[in-house]
PDB file of C-alpha atoms in Angstrom:
ATOM      1  CA  MET A1347       5.315  20.931   2.244  1.00  0.00           C
ATOM      2  CA  ASN A1348       8.525  21.885   4.004  1.00  0.00           C
ATOM      3  CA  CYS A1349      10.880  19.029   3.220  1.00  0.00           C
ATOM      4  CA  SER A1350      13.755  18.362   0.887  1.00  0.00           C
ATOM      5  CA  ALA A1351      13.435  16.321  -2.278  1.00  0.00           C
ATOM      6  CA  HIS A1352      14.587  13.276  -0.353  1.00  0.00           C
ATOM      7  CA  GLU A1353      12.761  13.560   2.969  1.00  0.00           C
ATOM      8  CA  SER A1354       9.225  13.273   4.252  1.00  0.00           C
ATOM      9  CA  PRO A1355       8.212  15.548   7.159  1.00  0.00           C
ATOM     10  CA  VAL A1356       7.777  12.347   9.195  1.00  0.00           C
ATOM     11  CA  SER A1357      10.266   9.486   9.333  1.00  0.00           C
ATOM     12  CA  TYR A1358       8.829   6.088   8.461  1.00  0.00           C
ATOM     13  CA  VAL A1359      12.120   4.268   9.045  1.00  0.00           C
ATOM     14  CA  GLU A1360      13.011   2.954  12.503  1.00  0.00           C
ATOM     15  CA  LEU A1361      16.587   1.840  13.162  1.00  0.00           C
ATOM     16  CA  THR A1362      17.462   0.203  16.491  1.00  0.00           C
ATOM     17  CA  HIS A1363      21.114  -0.345  17.313  1.00  0.00           C
ATOM     18  CA  PRO A1364      22.359  -3.336  19.334  1.00  0.00           C
ATOM     19  CA  HIS A1365      21.713  -3.248  23.073  1.00  0.00           C
ATOM     20  CA  THR A1366      24.770  -5.383  23.784  1.00  0.00           C
ATOM     21  CA  THR A1367      28.024  -6.332  22.039  1.00  0.00           C
ATOM     22  CA  PRO A1368      27.286  -5.894  18.316  1.00  0.00           C
ATOM     23  CA  THR A1369      27.207  -8.854  15.965  1.00  0.00           C
ATOM     24  CA  PRO A1370      27.234  -8.746  12.140  1.00  0.00           C
ATOM     25  CA  VAL A1371      23.490  -9.532  11.960  1.00  0.00           C
ATOM     26  CA  LEU A1372      21.077  -6.971  10.521  1.00  0.00           C
ATOM     27  CA  VAL A1373      17.361  -7.821  10.662  1.00  0.00           C
ATOM     28  CA  GLU A1374      15.262  -5.803   8.225  1.00  0.00           C
ATOM     29  CA  VAL A1375      11.464  -5.782   8.329  1.00  0.00           C
ATOM     30  CA  PRO A1376      10.149  -4.032   5.197  1.00  0.00           C
ATOM     31  CA  HIS A1377       6.514  -5.122   5.093  1.00  0.00           C
ATOM     32  CA  SER A1378       4.997  -4.853   8.582  1.00  0.00           C
ATOM     33  CA  GLY A1379       4.263  -1.130   8.286  1.00  0.00           C
ATOM     34  CA  LEU A1380       0.645   0.043   8.463  1.00  0.00           C
ATOM     35  CA  GLN A1381       0.893   3.780   7.836  1.00  0.00           C
ATOM     36  CA  VAL A1382      -0.450   5.465   4.714  1.00  0.00           C
ATOM     37  CA  PRO A1383       1.083   8.948   4.833  1.00  0.00           C
ATOM     38  CA  PRO A1384      -1.044  12.008   4.062  1.00  0.00           C
ATOM     39  CA  GLU A1385       1.140  12.812   1.049  1.00  0.00           C
ATOM     40  CA  VAL A1386      -0.326   9.826  -0.839  1.00  0.00           C
ATOM     41  CA  GLU A1387      -3.552   9.083   1.039  1.00  0.00           C
ATOM     42  CA  SER A1388      -5.745  10.601  -1.683  1.00  0.00           C
ATOM     43  CA  GLU A1389      -4.193   8.304  -4.311  1.00  0.00           C
ATOM     44  CA  ILE A1390      -5.111   5.083  -2.510  1.00  0.00           C
ATOM     45  CA  GLN A1391      -8.470   3.411  -1.931  1.00  0.00           C
ATOM     46  CA  SER A1392      -8.376   0.950   0.919  1.00  0.00           C
ATOM     47  CA  THR A1393      -9.382   0.241   4.504  1.00  0.00           C
ATOM     48  CA  PRO A1394      -7.335  -0.213   7.691  1.00  0.00           C
ATOM     49  CA  LEU A1395      -8.312  -3.898   7.731  1.00  0.00           C
ATOM     50  CA  ALA A1396      -7.048  -4.411   4.176  1.00  0.00           C
ATOM     51  CA  VAL A1397      -3.792  -2.650   5.033  1.00  0.00           C
ATOM     52  CA  LEU A1398      -3.358  -4.960   8.015  1.00  0.00           C
ATOM     53  CA  ARG A1399      -4.113  -8.157   6.110  1.00  0.00           C
ATOM     54  CA  ASP A1400      -1.764  -7.281   3.261  1.00  0.00           C
ATOM     55  CA  SER A1401       1.061  -6.491   5.671  1.00  0.00           C
ATOM     56  CA  ASP A1402       3.561  -8.950   7.078  1.00  0.00           C
ATOM     57  CA  ILE A1403       1.442  -8.783  10.154  1.00  0.00           C
ATOM     58  CA  TYR A1404       3.246  -8.329  13.510  1.00  0.00           C
ATOM     59  CA  VAL A1405       6.627  -9.430  12.128  1.00  0.00           C
ATOM     60  CA  ASP A1406       8.224  -6.336  13.637  1.00  0.00           C
ATOM     61  CA  GLN A1407       7.034  -7.496  17.063  1.00  0.00           C
ATOM     62  CA  LEU A1408       8.300 -11.026  16.502  1.00  0.00           C
ATOM     63  CA  TYR A1409      11.834  -9.709  16.012  1.00  0.00           C
ATOM     64  CA  GLN A1410      11.704  -6.831  18.480  1.00  0.00           C
ATOM     65  CA  HIS A1411      14.196  -8.497  20.833  1.00  0.00           C
ATOM     66  CA  ALA A1412      16.863  -8.884  18.129  1.00  0.00           C
ATOM     67  CA  PRO A1413      18.907  -5.905  19.421  1.00  0.00           C
ATOM     68  CA  GLN A1414      19.196  -7.649  22.796  1.00  0.00           C
ATOM     69  CA  THR A1415      21.252 -10.349  21.047  1.00  0.00           C
ATOM     70  CA  GLY A1416      23.596  -7.809  19.450  1.00  0.00           C
ATOM     71  CA  ALA A1417      21.786  -7.495  16.130  1.00  0.00           C
ATOM     72  CA  THR A1418      20.731  -4.292  14.395  1.00  0.00           C
ATOM     73  CA  LEU A1419      17.008  -3.953  13.618  1.00  0.00           C
ATOM     74  CA  LEU A1420      15.554  -1.902  10.754  1.00  0.00           C
ATOM     75  CA  VAL A1421      11.771  -1.562  10.449  1.00  0.00           C
ATOM     76  CA  ALA A1422       9.670   0.254   7.853  1.00  0.00           C
ATOM     77  CA  ARG A1423       6.527   1.887   9.224  1.00  0.00           C
ATOM     78  CA  VAL A1424       4.972   2.759   5.869  1.00  0.00           C
ATOM     79  CA  SER A1425       2.491   0.324   4.307  1.00  0.00           C
ATOM     80  CA  ARG A1426       3.491  -1.531   1.177  1.00  0.00           C
ATOM     81  CA  TYR A1427       0.337  -0.074  -0.337  1.00  0.00           C
ATOM     82  CA  VAL A1428       2.545   3.013  -0.662  1.00  0.00           C
ATOM     83  CA  VAL A1429       5.760   1.368  -1.888  1.00  0.00           C
ATOM     84  CA  ASP A1430       6.931  -2.233  -1.900  1.00  0.00           C
ATOM     85  CA  LEU A1431      10.373  -2.089  -0.331  1.00  0.00           C
ATOM     86  CA  ASN A1432      11.276  -5.590  -1.518  1.00  0.00           C
ATOM     87  CA  ARG A1433      11.098  -4.551  -5.178  1.00  0.00           C
ATOM     88  CA  GLY A1434      13.639  -2.722  -7.269  1.00  0.00           C
ATOM     89  CA  PRO A1435      13.021   0.981  -7.930  1.00  0.00           C
ATOM     90  CA  ASP A1436      12.788   0.259 -11.653  1.00  0.00           C
ATOM     91  CA  ASP A1437      10.192  -2.507 -11.196  1.00  0.00           C
ATOM     92  CA  VAL A1438       7.455  -0.321 -12.654  1.00  0.00           C
ATOM     93  CA  ASP A1439       4.022  -1.613 -13.610  1.00  0.00           C
ATOM     94  CA  SER A1440       2.906   0.203 -16.756  1.00  0.00           C
ATOM     95  CA  ALA A1441      -0.718  -0.172 -15.661  1.00  0.00           C
ATOM     96  CA  ALA A1442       0.090   1.753 -12.477  1.00  0.00           C
ATOM     97  CA  VAL A1443       2.355   4.373 -14.089  1.00  0.00           C
ATOM     98  CA  PRO A1444       1.408   4.434 -17.798  1.00  0.00           C
ATOM     99  CA  ARG A1445       3.870   7.128 -18.907  1.00  0.00           C
ATOM    100  CA  HIS A1446       6.936   5.843 -17.087  1.00  0.00           C
ATOM    101  CA  PRO A1447       9.740   5.148 -19.607  1.00  0.00           C
ATOM    102  CA  ARG A1448      10.697   1.889 -17.859  1.00  0.00           C
ATOM    103  CA  GLY A1449       7.158   0.693 -17.344  1.00  0.00           C
ATOM    104  CA  ARG A1450       6.185  -2.822 -18.363  1.00  0.00           C
ATOM    105  CA  ARG A1451       3.199  -5.023 -17.835  1.00  0.00           C
ATOM    106  CA  ILE A1452       3.742  -6.879 -14.568  1.00  0.00           C
ATOM    107  CA  PRO A1453       1.445  -9.835 -13.803  1.00  0.00           C
ATOM    108  CA  ALA A1454       1.847  -9.508 -10.032  1.00  0.00           C
ATOM    109  CA  ARG A1455       2.867  -6.219  -8.397  1.00  0.00           C
ATOM    110  CA  GLY A1456       5.679  -3.756  -8.943  1.00  0.00           C
ATOM    111  CA  VAL A1457       7.327  -1.308  -6.579  1.00  0.00           C
ATOM    112  CA  VAL A1458       3.979   0.531  -6.556  1.00  0.00           C
ATOM    113  CA  TRP A1459       0.970  -1.758  -6.501  1.00  0.00           C
ATOM    114  CA  ARG A1460      -2.045  -1.168  -8.696  1.00  0.00           C
ATOM    115  CA  ALA A1461      -4.179  -3.726  -6.795  1.00  0.00           C
ATOM    116  CA  ARG A1462      -4.359  -5.489  -3.456  1.00  0.00           C
ATOM    117  CA  THR A1463      -3.402  -9.144  -3.165  1.00  0.00           C
ATOM    118  CA  ASP A1464      -7.060 -10.144  -3.551  1.00  0.00           C
ATOM    119  CA  GLY A1465      -7.241  -8.269  -6.860  1.00  0.00           C
ATOM    120  CA  THR A1466      -9.223  -5.288  -5.566  1.00  0.00           C
ATOM    121  CA  PRO A1467      -8.050  -2.049  -7.236  1.00  0.00           C
ATOM    122  CA  LEU A1468      -5.771  -0.060  -4.956  1.00  0.00           C
ATOM    123  CA  LEU A1469      -5.011   3.086  -6.925  1.00  0.00           C
ATOM    124  CA  ARG A1470      -7.835   5.564  -7.420  1.00  0.00           C
ATOM    125  CA  ALA A1471      -6.257   6.400 -10.772  1.00  0.00           C
ATOM    126  CA  PRO A1472      -3.000   5.582 -12.559  1.00  0.00           C
ATOM    127  CA  LEU A1473      -0.084   7.618 -11.253  1.00  0.00           C
ATOM    128  CA  SER A1474       1.779  10.276 -13.169  1.00  0.00           C
ATOM    129  CA  VAL A1475       5.538   9.910 -13.412  1.00  0.00           C
ATOM    130  CA  GLU A1476       5.813  12.781 -10.941  1.00  0.00           C
ATOM    131  CA  GLN A1477       3.535  11.075  -8.408  1.00  0.00           C
ATOM    132  CA  PHE A1478       5.461   7.826  -8.763  1.00  0.00           C
ATOM    133  CA  SER A1479       8.837   9.535  -8.359  1.00  0.00           C
ATOM    134  CA  ARG A1480       7.574  11.383  -5.297  1.00  0.00           C
ATOM    135  CA  ARG A1481       6.633   8.122  -3.594  1.00  0.00           C
ATOM    136  CA  LEU A1482      10.092   6.731  -4.178  1.00  0.00           C
ATOM    137  CA  GLU A1483      11.845   9.882  -2.986  1.00  0.00           C
ATOM    138  CA  LEU A1484       9.756  10.181   0.168  1.00  0.00           C
ATOM    139  CA  PHE A1485       9.292   6.565   1.236  1.00  0.00           C
ATOM    140  CA  TYR A1486      11.414   4.119  -0.786  1.00  0.00           C
ATOM    141  CA  HIS A1487      14.863   5.670  -0.992  1.00  0.00           C
ATOM    142  CA  PRO A1488      15.073   6.697   2.705  1.00  0.00           C
ATOM    143  CA  TYR A1489      14.529   3.077   3.765  1.00  0.00           C
ATOM    144  CA  HIS A1490      17.096   1.686   1.368  1.00  0.00           C
ATOM    145  CA  ARG A1491      19.619   4.359   2.274  1.00  0.00           C
ATOM    146  CA  ALA A1492      19.209   3.345   5.911  1.00  0.00           C
ATOM    147  CA  LEU A1493      19.587  -0.338   5.004  1.00  0.00           C
ATOM    148  CA  ARG A1494      22.612   0.275   2.797  1.00  0.00           C
ATOM    149  CA  ASP A1495      24.312   2.511   5.355  1.00  0.00           C
ATOM    150  CA  ALA A1496      23.670   0.125   8.259  1.00  0.00           C
ATOM    151  CA  ALA A1497      24.973  -2.848   6.270  1.00  0.00           C
ATOM    152  CA  ALA A1498      28.044  -0.904   5.150  1.00  0.00           C
ATOM    153  CA  GLN A1499      28.844   0.190   8.700  1.00  0.00           C
ATOM    154  CA  ILE A1500      28.553  -3.357  10.047  1.00  0.00           C
ATOM    155  CA  HIS A1501      30.723  -4.672   7.216  1.00  0.00           C
ATOM    156  CA  GLN A1502      33.327  -1.988   7.809  1.00  0.00           C
ATOM    157  CA  GLU A1503      33.473  -2.644  11.542  1.00  0.00           C
ATOM    158  CA  GLN A1504      33.247  -6.452  11.518  1.00  0.00           C
ATOM    159  CA  GLY A1505      34.362  -7.483   8.041  1.00  0.00           C
ATOM    160  CA  ARG A1506      31.075  -9.177   7.214  1.00  0.00           C
ATOM    161  CA  VAL A1507      27.337  -8.688   7.456  1.00  0.00           C
ATOM    162  CA  LEU A1508      24.290 -10.937   7.408  1.00  0.00           C
ATOM    163  CA  ILE A1509      20.983  -9.391   6.388  1.00  0.00           C
ATOM    164  CA  LEU A1510      17.929 -11.313   7.555  1.00  0.00           C
ATOM    165  CA  ALA A1511      14.975 -10.130   5.485  1.00  0.00           C
ATOM    166  CA  ALA A1512      12.068 -10.848   7.838  1.00  0.00           C
ATOM    167  CA  HIS A1513       8.704 -11.581   6.238  1.00  0.00           C
ATOM    168  CA  SER A1514       5.512 -13.585   6.709  1.00  0.00           C
ATOM    169  CA  MET A1515       3.234 -15.357   4.253  1.00  0.00           C
ATOM    170  CA  PRO A1516      -0.342 -16.635   4.078  1.00  0.00           C
ATOM    171  CA  SER A1517      -0.636 -20.166   5.405  1.00  0.00           C
ATOM    172  CA  SER A1518      -1.771 -21.608   2.080  1.00  0.00           C
ATOM    173  CA  GLY A1519      -1.055 -20.971  -1.574  1.00  0.00           C
ATOM    174  CA  ARG A1520      -3.286 -20.679  -4.596  1.00  0.00           C
ATOM    175  CA  ARG A1521      -2.648 -24.199  -5.819  1.00  0.00           C
ATOM    176  CA  THR A1522      -5.399 -26.674  -5.005  1.00  0.00           C
ATOM    177  CA  VAL A1523      -5.529 -30.375  -4.292  1.00  0.00           C
ATOM    178  CA  GLY A1524      -8.995 -31.860  -4.532  1.00  0.00           C
ATOM    179  CA  GLY A1525     -10.471 -28.378  -4.436  1.00  0.00           C
ATOM    180  CA  GLY A1526      -8.614 -27.269  -1.298  1.00  0.00           C
ATOM    181  CA  LYS A1527      -5.658 -24.968  -0.814  1.00  0.00           C
ATOM    182  CA  VAL A1528      -2.241 -26.428  -0.093  1.00  0.00           C
ATOM    183  CA  ARG A1529      -0.747 -25.452   3.267  1.00  0.00           C
ATOM    184  CA  ARG A1530       2.721 -24.018   3.003  1.00  0.00           C
ATOM    185  CA  ALA A1531       5.681 -24.987   5.152  1.00  0.00           C
ATOM    186  CA  ASP A1532       6.059 -23.287   8.511  1.00  0.00           C
ATOM    187  CA  VAL A1533       9.244 -21.544   7.401  1.00  0.00           C
ATOM    188  CA  VAL A1534      10.566 -20.758   3.926  1.00  0.00           C
ATOM    189  CA  PRO A1535      14.183 -19.546   3.836  1.00  0.00           C
ATOM    190  CA  GLY A1536      14.914 -17.848   0.517  1.00  0.00           C
ATOM    191  CA  THR A1537      18.489 -17.860  -0.750  1.00  0.00           C
ATOM    192  CA  ARG A1538      17.987 -18.166  -4.511  1.00  0.00           C
ATOM    193  CA  GLY A1539      19.431 -21.656  -4.708  1.00  0.00           C
ATOM    194  CA  ARG A1540      21.856 -21.181  -1.799  1.00  0.00           C
ATOM    195  CA  SER A1541      23.586 -18.371  -3.706  1.00  0.00           C
ATOM    196  CA  THR A1542      23.013 -15.397  -1.382  1.00  0.00           C
ATOM    197  CA  ALA A1543      24.577 -16.703   1.839  1.00  0.00           C
ATOM    198  CA  ASP A1544      27.277 -19.048   3.040  1.00  0.00           C
ATOM    199  CA  GLY A1545      26.062 -22.631   3.340  1.00  0.00           C
ATOM    200  CA  ARG A1546      26.798 -22.720   7.068  1.00  0.00           C
ATOM    201  CA  ILE A1547      24.351 -19.884   7.616  1.00  0.00           C
ATOM    202  CA  ILE A1548      21.658 -21.607   5.578  1.00  0.00           C
ATOM    203  CA  ASP A1549      22.230 -24.933   7.324  1.00  0.00           C
ATOM    204  CA  LEU A1550      22.077 -23.335  10.774  1.00  0.00           C
ATOM    205  CA  ILE A1551      18.759 -21.678   9.921  1.00  0.00           C
ATOM    206  CA  ASP A1552      17.387 -24.965   8.619  1.00  0.00           C
ATOM    207  CA  SER A1553      18.457 -27.025  11.624  1.00  0.00           C
ATOM    208  CA  HIS A1554      17.324 -24.405  14.138  1.00  0.00           C
ATOM    209  CA  PHE A1555      13.756 -24.316  12.876  1.00  0.00           C
ATOM    210  CA  ARG A1556      13.552 -28.092  12.498  1.00  0.00           C
ATOM    211  CA  GLN A1557      14.788 -28.587  16.045  1.00  0.00           C
ATOM    212  CA  ALA A1558      11.993 -26.248  17.144  1.00  0.00           C
ATOM    213  CA  GLY A1559       9.485 -28.636  15.547  1.00  0.00           C
ATOM    214  CA  LEU A1560       8.775 -26.490  12.485  1.00  0.00           C
ATOM    215  CA  SER A1561       8.648 -27.629   8.885  1.00  0.00           C
ATOM    216  CA  VAL A1562      11.087 -25.996   6.466  1.00  0.00           C
ATOM    217  CA  LYS A1563      11.055 -25.707   2.682  1.00  0.00           C
ATOM    218  CA  HIS A1564      13.724 -23.710   0.926  1.00  0.00           C
ATOM    219  CA  ASP A1565      12.964 -21.257  -1.895  1.00  0.00           C
ATOM    220  CA  ASP A1566       9.376 -22.449  -2.329  1.00  0.00           C
ATOM    221  CA  PRO A1567       7.306 -20.443  -2.972  1.00  0.00           C
ATOM    222  CA  TYR A1568       9.645 -17.511  -2.242  1.00  0.00           C
ATOM    223  CA  ARG A1569      13.272 -17.560  -3.426  1.00  0.00           C
ATOM    224  CA  GLY A1570      14.249 -14.242  -1.914  1.00  0.00           C
ATOM    225  CA  GLY A1571      13.234 -10.849  -3.220  1.00  0.00           C
ATOM    226  CA  TRP A1572      15.069  -7.787  -4.434  1.00  0.00           C
ATOM    227  CA  THR A1573      16.879  -7.071  -1.170  1.00  0.00           C
ATOM    228  CA  THR A1574      18.160 -10.625  -0.818  1.00  0.00           C
ATOM    229  CA  SER A1575      19.353 -10.816  -4.412  1.00  0.00           C
ATOM    230  CA  SER A1576      20.907  -7.331  -4.296  1.00  0.00           C
ATOM    231  CA  TYR A1577      22.787  -7.679  -1.018  1.00  0.00           C
ATOM    232  CA  GLY A1578      23.575 -11.381  -1.021  1.00  0.00           C
ATOM    233  CA  THR A1579      27.163 -11.560  -2.316  1.00  0.00           C
ATOM    234  CA  PRO A1580      28.947 -14.005  -0.003  1.00  0.00           C
ATOM    235  CA  LYS A1581      32.341 -13.631  -1.701  1.00  0.00           C
ATOM    236  CA  ARG A1582      32.346 -10.022  -0.523  1.00  0.00           C
ATOM    237  CA  GLY A1583      31.353 -10.922   3.012  1.00  0.00           C
ATOM    238  CA  GLN A1584      27.760  -9.848   2.421  1.00  0.00           C
ATOM    239  CA  HIS A1585      25.200 -12.549   3.187  1.00  0.00           C
ATOM    240  CA  ALA A1586      21.431 -12.315   2.883  1.00  0.00           C
ATOM    241  CA  VAL A1587      18.589 -14.702   3.697  1.00  0.00           C
ATOM    242  CA  GLN A1588      14.878 -14.025   3.359  1.00  0.00           C
ATOM    243  CA  ILE A1589      12.817 -15.769   6.033  1.00  0.00           C
ATOM    244  CA  GLU A1590       9.103 -16.249   5.404  1.00  0.00           C
ATOM    245  CA  LEU A1591       7.030 -17.334   8.396  1.00  0.00           C
ATOM    246  CA  ASN A1592       3.682 -19.051   7.977  1.00  0.00           C
ATOM    247  CA  ARG A1593       1.171 -16.644   9.525  1.00  0.00           C
ATOM    248  CA  ALA A1594      -0.953 -19.458  10.897  1.00  0.00           C
ATOM    249  CA  LEU A1595       1.871 -20.133  13.347  1.00  0.00           C
ATOM    250  CA  TYR A1596       1.056 -17.017  15.333  1.00  0.00           C
ATOM    251  CA  VAL A1597      -2.096 -15.339  13.960  1.00  0.00           C
ATOM    252  CA  ASP A1598      -5.730 -16.308  13.481  1.00  0.00           C
ATOM    253  CA  GLU A1599      -5.919 -15.498   9.780  1.00  0.00           C
ATOM    254  CA  ARG A1600      -9.688 -15.043   9.885  1.00  0.00           C
ATOM    255  CA  THR A1601      -9.587 -12.303  12.519  1.00  0.00           C
ATOM    256  CA  SER A1602      -5.935 -11.122  12.312  1.00  0.00           C
ATOM    257  CA  GLU A1603      -5.691 -11.601  16.081  1.00  0.00           C
ATOM    258  CA  ILE A1604      -2.479 -12.803  17.697  1.00  0.00           C
ATOM    259  CA  LYS A1605      -2.398 -16.320  19.144  1.00  0.00           C
ATOM    260  CA  LYS A1606      -0.721 -15.184  22.335  1.00  0.00           C
ATOM    261  CA  ASP A1607       0.978 -18.384  23.477  1.00  0.00           C
ATOM    262  CA  ASP A1608       2.085 -19.394  19.979  1.00  0.00           C
ATOM    263  CA  PHE A1609       3.301 -15.868  19.293  1.00  0.00           C
ATOM    264  CA  ALA A1610       5.390 -15.827  22.461  1.00  0.00           C
ATOM    265  CA  GLN A1611       6.939 -19.208  21.651  1.00  0.00           C
ATOM    266  CA  LEU A1612       7.780 -18.196  18.089  1.00  0.00           C
ATOM    267  CA  ARG A1613       9.350 -14.954  19.272  1.00  0.00           C
ATOM    268  CA  VAL A1614      11.678 -16.953  21.524  1.00  0.00           C
ATOM    269  CA  VAL A1615      12.592 -19.248  18.620  1.00  0.00           C
ATOM    270  CA  LEU A1616      13.457 -16.226  16.477  1.00  0.00           C
ATOM    271  CA  GLU A1617      15.440 -14.524  19.226  1.00  0.00           C
ATOM    272  CA  GLN A1618      17.460 -17.704  19.687  1.00  0.00           C
ATOM    273  CA  LEU A1619      18.030 -17.926  15.929  1.00  0.00           C
ATOM    274  CA  VAL A1620      19.353 -14.372  15.707  1.00  0.00           C
ATOM    275  CA  GLU A1621      21.622 -15.047  18.681  1.00  0.00           C
ATOM    276  CA  LYS A1622      22.981 -18.259  17.120  1.00  0.00           C
ATOM    277  CA  LEU A1623      23.623 -16.512  13.820  1.00  0.00           C
ATOM    278  CA  GLY A1624      25.448 -13.728  15.610  1.00  0.00           C
ATOM    279  CA  THR A1625      27.672 -16.264  17.337  1.00  0.00           C
ATOM    280  CA  LEU A1626      28.371 -18.072  14.072  1.00  0.00           C
ATOM    281  CA  MET A1627      29.199 -14.874  12.206  1.00  0.00           C
ATOM    282  CA  THR A1628      31.393 -13.575  15.015  1.00  0.00           C
ATOM    283  CA  SER A1629      33.275 -16.744  15.901  1.00  0.00           C
ATOM    284  CA  SER A1630      34.112 -18.105  12.454  1.00  0.00           C
ATOM    285  CA  GLY A1631      37.261 -16.682  10.907  1.00  0.00           C
ATOM    286  CA  GLN A1632      36.620 -18.427   7.619  1.00  0.00           C
ATOM    287  CA  PHE A1633      33.872 -16.190   6.231  1.00  0.00           C
ATOM    288  CA  ALA A1634      34.885 -13.994   3.323  1.00  0.00           C
ATOM    289  CA  THR A1635      35.397 -10.423   4.439  1.00  0.00           C
ATOM    290  CA  GLY A1636      35.359  -8.642   1.094  1.00  0.00           C
TER     291      GLY A1636
END
């Protein structure tokens, strides 16, 4: 394999710069990728349908117009069956990597999953430390270098940056009421108790979705993952919000097919949100600049 210790022969990171006057908004989409690279294909047992259903399906397409509003867009093309880009690099499941010195038993999933979300085994066999490290070097670190560098450049040029971590979630959770699953809110902004972004940003997001007729519930069931908690330091002019969209808004969850009209409407709502946030971040002189 002719690549350095830090690069795959193929790039699985797609960075799109603003198509108009830049704003401080950076939209990152870590979980919509569907590719299982040949370097790790033999380590994983799955199907294309499973990869699709465990992705944040079509979220990259929902935000594809963000650069037209002045935002920067970062998309991962690798499946989270390879690495989970919203986990820390030291979030190591000892069942997946038994000999890793930082491994611990993780009830859900670490940076490398041992099972799919339905519990079906994902790894053909536990990984060696070398196999685990290779995944991070080839597919995890390149994405986070791109995210870190893009955020740093925006902050340097504009004095502030807002990272929107764009995700989607199943329409219902595991809790039951009378034997049935509980439907989740349409939108779940995650800010870890309003700690990762300025309150004006959070309030704008809340009001925008409500005005669009969508239900909103903050931090439940998702408070914001590793990226949000790592980058969200408002006092330094670094703001981060994780936005989870209910998949039933735009996808038939039984078939994974797009609901065309609903999808188009939601994409407009998201484009308008990114534009509003760009205006807020650009026009207000009161945000901390670090």
